[in-house]
């Protein structure tokens, strides 16, 4: 189980990213296609936004207990939780392989 403070910080970051997503997309498009003066102004405004507004600050975490390592993206769980649930048959479509 991850620290509750880390899980809370991740939730807060997700909210900040969602709040600034539309504006960041507009500014990035201006940086890509605008005139040199517009590009410079857009770059400055991007730099003035909060750090946590960047989606790269988010981390994939286990949906159940917040574990940050060993994330299995297809199901949104850590490898430890994935294995336990798969062995109990609680994940539909997941079977233990044998050959």
CSV table of N, CA, C and O in Angstrom, one decimal:
chain,number,residue,atom,x,y,z
A,1,UNK,N,0.8,-1.2,0.0
A,1,UNK,CA,0.0,0.0,0.0
A,1,UNK,C,0.9,1.2,0.0
A,1,UNK,O,1.8,1.4,0.8
A,2,UNK,N,0.6,2.1,-0.9
A,2,UNK,CA,1.3,3.4,-1.0
A,2,UNK,C,0.9,4.3,0.1
A,2,UNK,O,-0.2,4.2,0.7
A,3,UNK,N,1.8,5.3,0.4
A,3,UNK,CA,1.4,6.3,1.4
A,3,UNK,C,0.2,7.1,1.0
A,3,UNK,O,0.1,7.4,-0.2
A,4,UNK,N,-0.7,7.4,1.9
A,4,UNK,CA,-1.9,8.1,1.6
A,4,UNK,C,-1.6,9.5,1.0
A,4,UNK,O,-2.3,10.0,0.2
A,5,UNK,N,-0.5,10.1,1.5
A,5,UNK,CA,-0.1,11.4,0.9
A,5,UNK,C,0.3,11.4,-0.5
A,5,UNK,O,0.0,12.3,-1.3
A,6,UNK,N,0.9,10.3,-1.0
A,6,UNK,CA,1.3,10.1,-2.4
A,6,UNK,C,0.1,9.9,-3.2
A,6,UNK,O,0.0,10.4,-4.3
A,7,UNK,N,-0.9,9.1,-2.7
A,7,UNK,CA,-2.1,8.9,-3.5
A,7,UNK,C,-2.9,10.2,-3.6
A,7,UNK,O,-3.4,10.5,-4.7
A,8,UNK,N,-3.0,11.0,-2.5
A,8,UNK,CA,-3.7,12.2,-2.5
A,8,UNK,C,-3.0,13.2,-3.5
A,8,UNK,O,-3.7,14.0,-4.2
A,9,UNK,N,-1.7,13.2,-3.5
A,9,UNK,CA,-1.0,14.2,-4.4
A,9,UNK,C,-1.2,13.8,-5.9
A,9,UNK,O,-1.4,14.7,-6.7
A,10,UNK,N,-1.3,12.5,-6.1
A,10,UNK,CA,-1.6,12.0,-7.5
A,10,UNK,C,-3.0,12.5,-7.9
A,10,UNK,O,-3.2,13.0,-9.0
A,11,UNK,N,-4.0,12.4,-7.0
A,11,UNK,CA,-5.3,12.8,-7.3
A,11,UNK,C,-5.4,14.3,-7.6
A,11,UNK,O,-6.1,14.8,-8.5
A,12,UNK,N,-4.6,15.1,-6.8
A,12,UNK,CA,-4.6,16.5,-6.9
A,12,UNK,C,-4.0,16.9,-8.3
A,12,UNK,O,-4.5,17.7,-9.0
A,13,UNK,N,-2.9,16.2,-8.7
A,13,UNK,CA,-2.3,16.4,-10.0
A,13,UNK,C,-3.2,16.1,-11.1
A,13,UNK,O,-3.2,16.8,-12.1
A,14,UNK,N,-4.0,15.0,-11.0
A,14,UNK,CA,-4.9,14.7,-12.0
A,14,UNK,C,-6.0,15.8,-12.2
A,14,UNK,O,-6.3,16.1,-13.4
A,15,UNK,N,-6.4,16.4,-11.2
A,15,UNK,CA,-7.4,17.5,-11.2
A,15,UNK,C,-6.8,18.7,-11.9
A,15,UNK,O,-7.4,19.4,-12.7
A,16,UNK,N,-5.5,19.0,-11.5
A,16,UNK,CA,-4.8,20.2,-12.1
A,16,UNK,C,-4.6,20.0,-13.6
A,16,UNK,O,-4.8,20.9,-14.4
A,17,UNK,N,-4.2,18.8,-14.0
A,17,UNK,CA,-4.0,18.5,-15.4
A,17,UNK,C,-5.3,18.6,-16.2
A,17,UNK,O,-5.3,19.2,-17.3
A,18,UNK,N,-6.4,18.1,-15.6
A,18,UNK,CA,-7.7,18.2,-16.3
A,18,UNK,C,-8.1,19.7,-16.4
A,18,UNK,O,-8.6,20.1,-17.5
A,19,UNK,N,-7.8,20.5,-15.4
A,19,UNK,CA,-8.2,21.9,-15.4
A,19,UNK,C,-7.5,22.7,-16.5
A,19,UNK,O,-8.1,23.5,-17.2
A,20,UNK,N,-6.2,22.4,-16.7
A,20,UNK,CA,-5.4,23.2,-17.6
A,20,UNK,C,-5.3,22.5,-19.0
A,20,UNK,O,-4.6,23.1,-19.9
A,21,UNK,N,-5.9,21.4,-19.2
A,21,UNK,CA,-5.6,20.6,-20.5
A,21,UNK,C,-6.0,21.4,-21.7
A,21,UNK,O,-5.2,21.4,-22.7
A,22,UNK,N,-7.2,22.0,-21.7
A,22,UNK,CA,-7.6,22.7,-22.9
A,22,UNK,C,-6.7,23.9,-23.2
A,22,UNK,O,-6.3,24.1,-24.4
A,23,UNK,N,-6.4,24.7,-22.2
A,23,UNK,CA,-5.6,25.9,-22.4
A,23,UNK,C,-4.2,25.5,-22.9
A,23,UNK,O,-3.6,26.1,-23.7
A,24,UNK,N,-3.6,24.4,-22.3
A,24,UNK,CA,-2.3,23.9,-22.7
A,24,UNK,C,-2.3,23.5,-24.2
A,24,UNK,O,-1.4,23.8,-24.9
A,25,UNK,N,-3.4,22.8,-24.6
A,25,UNK,CA,-3.5,22.4,-26.0
A,25,UNK,C,-3.5,23.6,-26.9
A,25,UNK,O,-2.8,23.6,-28.0
A,26,UNK,N,-4.2,24.6,-26.5
A,26,UNK,CA,-4.3,25.9,-27.4
A,26,UNK,C,-2.9,26.5,-27.5
A,26,UNK,O,-2.5,26.9,-28.6
A,27,UNK,N,-2.2,26.6,-26.3
A,27,UNK,CA,-0.9,27.2,-26.3
A,27,UNK,C,0.1,26.4,-27.1
A,27,UNK,O,0.9,27.0,-27.9
A,28,UNK,N,0.0,25.1,-27.0
A,28,UNK,CA,1.0,24.2,-27.8
A,28,UNK,C,0.7,24.4,-29.3
A,28,UNK,O,1.7,24.3,-30.1
A,29,UNK,N,-0.5,24.5,-29.7
A,29,UNK,CA,-0.9,24.7,-31.1
A,29,UNK,C,-0.3,26.0,-31.6
A,29,UNK,O,0.2,26.1,-32.7
A,30,UNK,N,-0.4,27.0,-30.7
A,30,UNK,CA,0.1,28.4,-31.1
A,30,UNK,C,1.6,28.3,-31.2
A,30,UNK,O,2.2,28.9,-32.2
A,31,UNK,N,2.3,27.6,-30.3
A,31,UNK,CA,3.7,27.4,-30.4
A,31,UNK,C,4.1,26.7,-31.7
A,31,UNK,O,5.1,27.0,-32.3
A,32,UNK,N,3.3,25.8,-32.1
A,32,UNK,CA,3.6,25.0,-33.3
A,32,UNK,C,3.3,25.8,-34.6
A,32,UNK,O,4.1,25.6,-35.6
A,33,UNK,N,2.3,26.6,-34.6
A,33,UNK,CA,1.9,27.2,-35.9
A,33,UNK,C,1.9,28.7,-35.9
A,33,UNK,O,1.7,29.3,-37.0
A,34,UNK,N,2.0,29.4,-34.8
A,34,UNK,CA,1.9,30.8,-34.8
A,34,UNK,C,3.1,31.6,-35.3
A,34,UNK,O,4.1,31.0,-35.7
A,35,UNK,N,2.9,32.9,-35.4
A,35,UNK,CA,4.0,33.8,-35.8
A,35,UNK,C,5.1,33.8,-34.7
A,35,UNK,O,4.8,33.4,-33.5
A,36,UNK,N,6.3,34.3,-35.0
A,36,UNK,CA,7.3,34.3,-33.9
A,36,UNK,C,6.9,35.0,-32.7
A,36,UNK,O,7.2,34.5,-31.6
A,37,UNK,N,6.2,36.1,-32.8
A,37,UNK,CA,5.8,36.9,-31.6
A,37,UNK,C,4.8,36.1,-30.8
A,37,UNK,O,4.8,36.0,-29.6
A,38,UNK,N,3.8,35.4,-31.5
A,38,UNK,CA,2.8,34.6,-30.9
A,38,UNK,C,3.5,33.4,-30.2
A,38,UNK,O,3.1,33.0,-29.1
A,39,UNK,N,4.4,32.8,-30.8
A,39,UNK,CA,5.1,31.7,-30.3
A,39,UNK,C,5.8,32.0,-29.0
A,39,UNK,O,5.7,31.3,-28.0
A,40,UNK,N,6.5,33.1,-29.0
A,40,UNK,CA,7.2,33.6,-27.8
A,40,UNK,C,6.2,33.8,-26.6
A,40,UNK,O,6.5,33.4,-25.5
A,41,UNK,N,5.1,34.5,-26.9
A,41,UNK,CA,4.1,34.8,-25.9
A,41,UNK,C,3.5,33.5,-25.3
A,41,UNK,O,3.3,33.3,-24.1
A,42,UNK,N,3.2,32.5,-26.2
A,42,UNK,CA,2.6,31.2,-25.8
A,42,UNK,C,3.6,30.4,-25.0
A,42,UNK,O,3.2,29.8,-24.0
A,43,UNK,N,4.9,30.5,-25.3
A,43,UNK,CA,5.9,29.8,-24.6
A,43,UNK,C,6.0,30.3,-23.2
A,43,UNK,O,6.1,29.6,-22.2
A,44,UNK,N,6.0,31.7,-23.1
A,44,UNK,CA,6.0,32.3,-21.7
A,44,UNK,C,4.8,31.9,-20.9
A,44,UNK,O,4.9,31.6,-19.7
A,45,UNK,N,3.6,31.9,-21.5
A,45,UNK,CA,2.4,31.6,-20.7
A,45,UNK,C,2.5,30.1,-20.3
A,45,UNK,O,2.1,29.8,-19.2
A,46,UNK,N,3.0,29.2,-21.2
A,46,UNK,CA,3.2,27.8,-20.8
A,46,UNK,C,4.1,27.7,-19.6
A,46,UNK,O,3.8,26.9,-18.7
A,47,UNK,N,5.1,28.5,-19.5
A,47,UNK,CA,6.1,28.4,-18.4
A,47,UNK,C,5.5,29.0,-17.2
A,47,UNK,O,5.9,28.6,-16.1
A,48,UNK,N,4.5,29.9,-17.3
A,48,UNK,CA,3.9,30.5,-16.1
A,48,UNK,C,2.9,29.5,-15.5
A,48,UNK,O,2.5,29.7,-14.3
A,49,UNK,N,2.4,28.5,-16.2
A,49,UNK,CA,1.4,27.6,-15.6
A,49,UNK,C,2.1,26.8,-14.5
A,49,UNK,O,3.3,26.6,-14.5
A,50,UNK,N,1.2,26.2,-13.7
A,50,UNK,CA,1.8,25.4,-12.6
A,50,UNK,C,2.5,24.1,-13.1
A,50,UNK,O,2.1,23.6,-14.2
A,51,UNK,N,3.5,23.7,-12.4
A,51,UNK,CA,4.2,22.5,-12.9
A,51,UNK,C,3.3,21.3,-13.0
A,51,UNK,O,3.4,20.5,-13.9
A,52,UNK,N,2.4,21.2,-12.0
A,52,UNK,CA,1.5,20.0,-12.0
A,52,UNK,C,0.5,20.0,-13.1
A,52,UNK,O,-0.3,19.1,-13.3
A,53,UNK,N,0.4,21.1,-13.9
A,53,UNK,CA,-0.5,21.1,-15.1
A,53,UNK,C,0.0,20.3,-16.2
A,53,UNK,O,-0.7,20.0,-17.1
A,54,UNK,N,1.3,19.9,-16.2
A,54,UNK,CA,1.8,19.0,-17.2
A,54,UNK,C,1.5,17.6,-17.0
A,54,UNK,O,1.7,17.0,-16.0
A,55,UNK,N,0.9,16.9,-18.1
A,55,UNK,CA,0.5,15.5,-17.9
A,55,UNK,C,1.7,14.6,-17.6
A,55,UNK,O,1.5,13.5,-17.1
A,56,UNK,N,2.9,15.0,-17.9
A,56,UNK,CA,4.1,14.1,-17.7
A,56,UNK,C,4.4,14.0,-16.2
A,56,UNK,O,5.1,13.1,-15.8
A,57,UNK,N,3.8,14.8,-15.4
A,57,UNK,CA,4.0,14.7,-13.9
A,57,UNK,C,3.1,13.6,-13.3
A,57,UNK,O,3.3,13.3,-12.1
A,58,UNK,N,2.2,13.1,-14.1
A,58,UNK,CA,1.3,12.0,-13.6
A,58,UNK,C,2.1,10.7,-13.6
A,58,UNK,O,2.9,10.5,-14.4
A,59,UNK,N,1.7,9.8,-12.7
A,59,UNK,CA,2.3,8.5,-12.6
A,59,UNK,C,1.2,7.5,-12.6
A,59,UNK,O,0.2,7.6,-11.9
A,60,UNK,N,1.4,6.4,-13.3
A,60,UNK,CA,0.5,5.3,-13.3
A,60,UNK,C,0.6,4.6,-11.9
A,60,UNK,O,1.6,4.2,-11.5
A,61,UNK,N,-0.6,4.4,-11.3
A,61,UNK,CA,-0.7,3.8,-10.0
A,61,UNK,C,-1.7,2.7,-10.0
A,61,UNK,O,-2.7,2.9,-10.7
A,62,UNK,N,-1.5,1.7,-9.1
A,62,UNK,CA,-2.5,0.7,-8.9
A,62,UNK,C,-3.8,1.3,-8.5
A,62,UNK,O,-3.9,2.2,-7.6
A,63,UNK,N,-4.9,0.9,-9.1
A,63,UNK,CA,-6.2,1.5,-8.8
A,63,UNK,C,-6.7,1.1,-7.4
A,63,UNK,O,-7.5,1.8,-6.8
A,64,UNK,N,-6.2,0.0,-6.9
A,64,UNK,CA,-6.7,-0.5,-5.6
A,64,UNK,C,-5.9,0.2,-4.4
A,64,UNK,O,-6.5,0.8,-3.5
A,65,UNK,N,-4.6,0.0,-4.4
A,65,UNK,CA,-3.8,0.5,-3.3
A,65,UNK,C,-2.8,1.5,-3.6
A,65,UNK,O,-2.1,2.0,-2.7
A,66,UNK,N,-2.7,2.0,-4.9
A,66,UNK,CA,-1.8,3.1,-5.2
A,66,UNK,C,-0.4,2.7,-5.4
A,66,UNK,O,0.5,3.6,-5.5
A,67,UNK,N,0.0,1.5,-5.6
A,67,UNK,CA,1.4,1.0,-5.7
A,67,UNK,C,1.9,1.6,-7.1
A,67,UNK,O,1.3,1.4,-8.1
A,68,UNK,N,3.0,2.3,-7.1
A,68,UNK,CA,3.5,3.0,-8.3
A,68,UNK,C,4.4,2.1,-9.2
A,68,UNK,O,4.5,2.5,-10.4
A,69,UNK,N,4.9,1.0,-8.7
A,69,UNK,CA,5.8,0.2,-9.5
A,69,UNK,C,5.0,-1.0,-10.0
A,69,UNK,O,4.1,-1.5,-9.4
A,70,UNK,N,5.5,-1.6,-11.2
A,70,UNK,CA,4.9,-2.8,-11.7
A,70,UNK,C,3.5,-2.6,-12.2
A,70,UNK,O,2.7,-3.5,-12.0
A,71,UNK,N,3.2,-1.5,-12.8
A,71,UNK,CA,1.8,-1.2,-13.3
A,71,UNK,C,1.5,-2.0,-14.5
A,71,UNK,O,2.3,-2.0,-15.5
A,72,UNK,N,0.4,-2.7,-14.6
A,72,UNK,CA,-0.1,-3.4,-15.7
A,72,UNK,C,-1.2,-2.6,-16.3
A,72,UNK,O,-2.3,-2.5,-15.8
A,73,UNK,N,-0.9,-1.9,-17.4
A,73,UNK,CA,-1.8,-0.9,-18.0
A,73,UNK,C,-3.2,-1.5,-18.5
A,73,UNK,O,-4.2,-0.8,-18.4
A,74,UNK,N,-3.2,-2.7,-18.9
A,74,UNK,CA,-4.4,-3.2,-19.5
A,74,UNK,C,-5.5,-3.3,-18.4
A,74,UNK,O,-6.7,-3.2,-18.8
A,75,UNK,N,-5.2,-3.6,-17.2
A,75,UNK,CA,-6.2,-3.7,-16.1
A,75,UNK,C,-6.1,-2.6,-15.1
A,75,UNK,O,-6.9,-2.5,-14.2
A,76,UNK,N,-5.0,-1.8,-15.1
A,76,UNK,CA,-4.9,-0.7,-14.2
A,76,UNK,C,-4.5,-1.1,-12.8
A,76,UNK,O,-4.8,-0.5,-11.8
A,77,UNK,N,-3.8,-2.3,-12.7
A,77,UNK,CA,-3.4,-2.8,-11.4
A,77,UNK,C,-1.9,-3.0,-11.4
A,77,UNK,O,-1.2,-3.0,-12.4
A,78,UNK,N,-1.3,-3.2,-10.2
A,78,UNK,CA,0.1,-3.5,-10.1
A,78,UNK,C,0.3,-5.0,-10.3
A,78,UNK,O,-0.7,-5.8,-10.2
A,79,UNK,N,1.5,-5.4,-10.6
A,79,UNK,CA,1.7,-6.9,-10.9
A,79,UNK,C,1.3,-7.8,-9.7
A,79,UNK,O,0.8,-8.9,-9.9
A,80,UNK,N,1.5,-7.3,-8.5
A,80,UNK,CA,1.2,-8.1,-7.3
A,80,UNK,C,-0.3,-8.3,-7.2
A,80,UNK,O,-0.8,-9.4,-7.0
A,81,UNK,N,-1.1,-7.2,-7.3
A,81,UNK,CA,-2.5,-7.3,-7.2
A,81,UNK,C,-3.1,-8.0,-8.4
A,81,UNK,O,-4.0,-8.8,-8.3
A,82,UNK,N,-2.5,-7.8,-9.6
A,82,UNK,CA,-3.0,-8.5,-10.8
A,82,UNK,C,-2.8,-10.0,-10.6
A,82,UNK,O,-3.8,-10.8,-10.9
A,83,UNK,N,-1.7,-10.5,-10.1
A,83,UNK,CA,-1.5,-11.9,-9.9
A,83,UNK,C,-2.5,-12.5,-8.9
A,83,UNK,O,-3.0,-13.6,-9.2
A,84,UNK,N,-2.7,-11.8,-7.8
A,84,UNK,CA,-3.6,-12.3,-6.8
A,84,UNK,C,-5.0,-12.4,-7.3
A,84,UNK,O,-5.7,-13.4,-7.1
A,85,UNK,N,-5.5,-11.4,-8.0
A,85,UNK,CA,-6.8,-11.4,-8.5
A,85,UNK,C,-7.0,-12.4,-9.6
A,85,UNK,O,-8.0,-13.1,-9.8
A,86,UNK,N,-6.0,-12.6,-10.5
A,86,UNK,CA,-6.0,-13.6,-11.6
A,86,UNK,C,-6.1,-15.0,-11.0
A,86,UNK,O,-6.8,-15.8,-11.5
A,87,UNK,N,-5.3,-15.3,-10.0
A,87,UNK,CA,-5.3,-16.6,-9.4
A,87,UNK,C,-6.7,-17.0,-8.8
A,87,UNK,O,-7.1,-18.1,-8.7
A,88,UNK,N,-7.4,-15.9,-8.2
A,88,UNK,CA,-8.7,-16.2,-7.6
A,88,UNK,C,-9.8,-16.2,-8.7
A,88,UNK,O,-10.9,-16.4,-8.3
A,89,UNK,N,-9.4,-15.9,-9.9
A,89,UNK,CA,-10.4,-15.9,-11.0
A,89,UNK,C,-11.3,-14.7,-11.0
A,89,UNK,O,-12.4,-14.7,-11.5
A,90,UNK,N,-10.9,-13.5,-10.5
A,90,UNK,CA,-11.7,-12.3,-10.3
A,90,UNK,C,-11.5,-11.4,-11.5
A,90,UNK,O,-12.1,-10.3,-11.6
A,91,UNK,N,-10.6,-11.7,-12.4
A,91,UNK,CA,-10.4,-10.9,-13.6
A,91,UNK,C,-10.9,-11.6,-14.8
A,91,UNK,O,-10.4,-12.6,-15.3
A,92,UNK,N,-12.0,-11.1,-15.4
A,92,UNK,CA,-12.6,-11.7,-16.6
A,92,UNK,C,-11.7,-11.7,-17.8
A,92,UNK,O,-11.0,-10.7,-18.1
A,93,UNK,N,-11.6,-12.9,-18.4
A,93,UNK,CA,-10.7,-13.0,-19.6
A,93,UNK,C,-9.3,-13.3,-19.3
A,93,UNK,O,-8.5,-13.4,-20.3
A,94,UNK,N,-8.9,-13.3,-18.1
A,94,UNK,CA,-7.5,-13.6,-17.7
A,94,UNK,C,-7.4,-15.0,-17.2
A,94,UNK,O,-8.0,-15.4,-16.3
A,95,UNK,N,-6.5,-15.8,-17.9
A,95,UNK,CA,-6.3,-17.2,-17.5
A,95,UNK,C,-4.8,-17.4,-17.3
A,95,UNK,O,-4.0,-16.7,-18.0
A,96,UNK,N,-4.4,-18.3,-16.4
A,96,UNK,CA,-3.0,-18.6,-16.2
A,96,UNK,C,-2.6,-19.5,-17.4
A,96,UNK,O,-3.2,-20.5,-17.7
A,97,UNK,N,-1.5,-19.1,-18.0
A,97,UNK,CA,-1.0,-19.9,-19.1
A,97,UNK,C,-0.2,-21.1,-18.7
A,97,UNK,O,0.3,-21.2,-17.6
A,98,UNK,N,-0.3,-22.1,-19.5
A,98,UNK,CA,0.5,-23.3,-19.3
A,98,UNK,C,0.9,-23.9,-20.7
A,98,UNK,O,0.1,-23.8,-21.6
A,99,UNK,N,2.1,-24.5,-20.7
A,99,UNK,CA,2.5,-25.0,-22.0
A,99,UNK,C,3.3,-26.2,-21.9
A,99,UNK,O,3.7,-26.7,-20.9
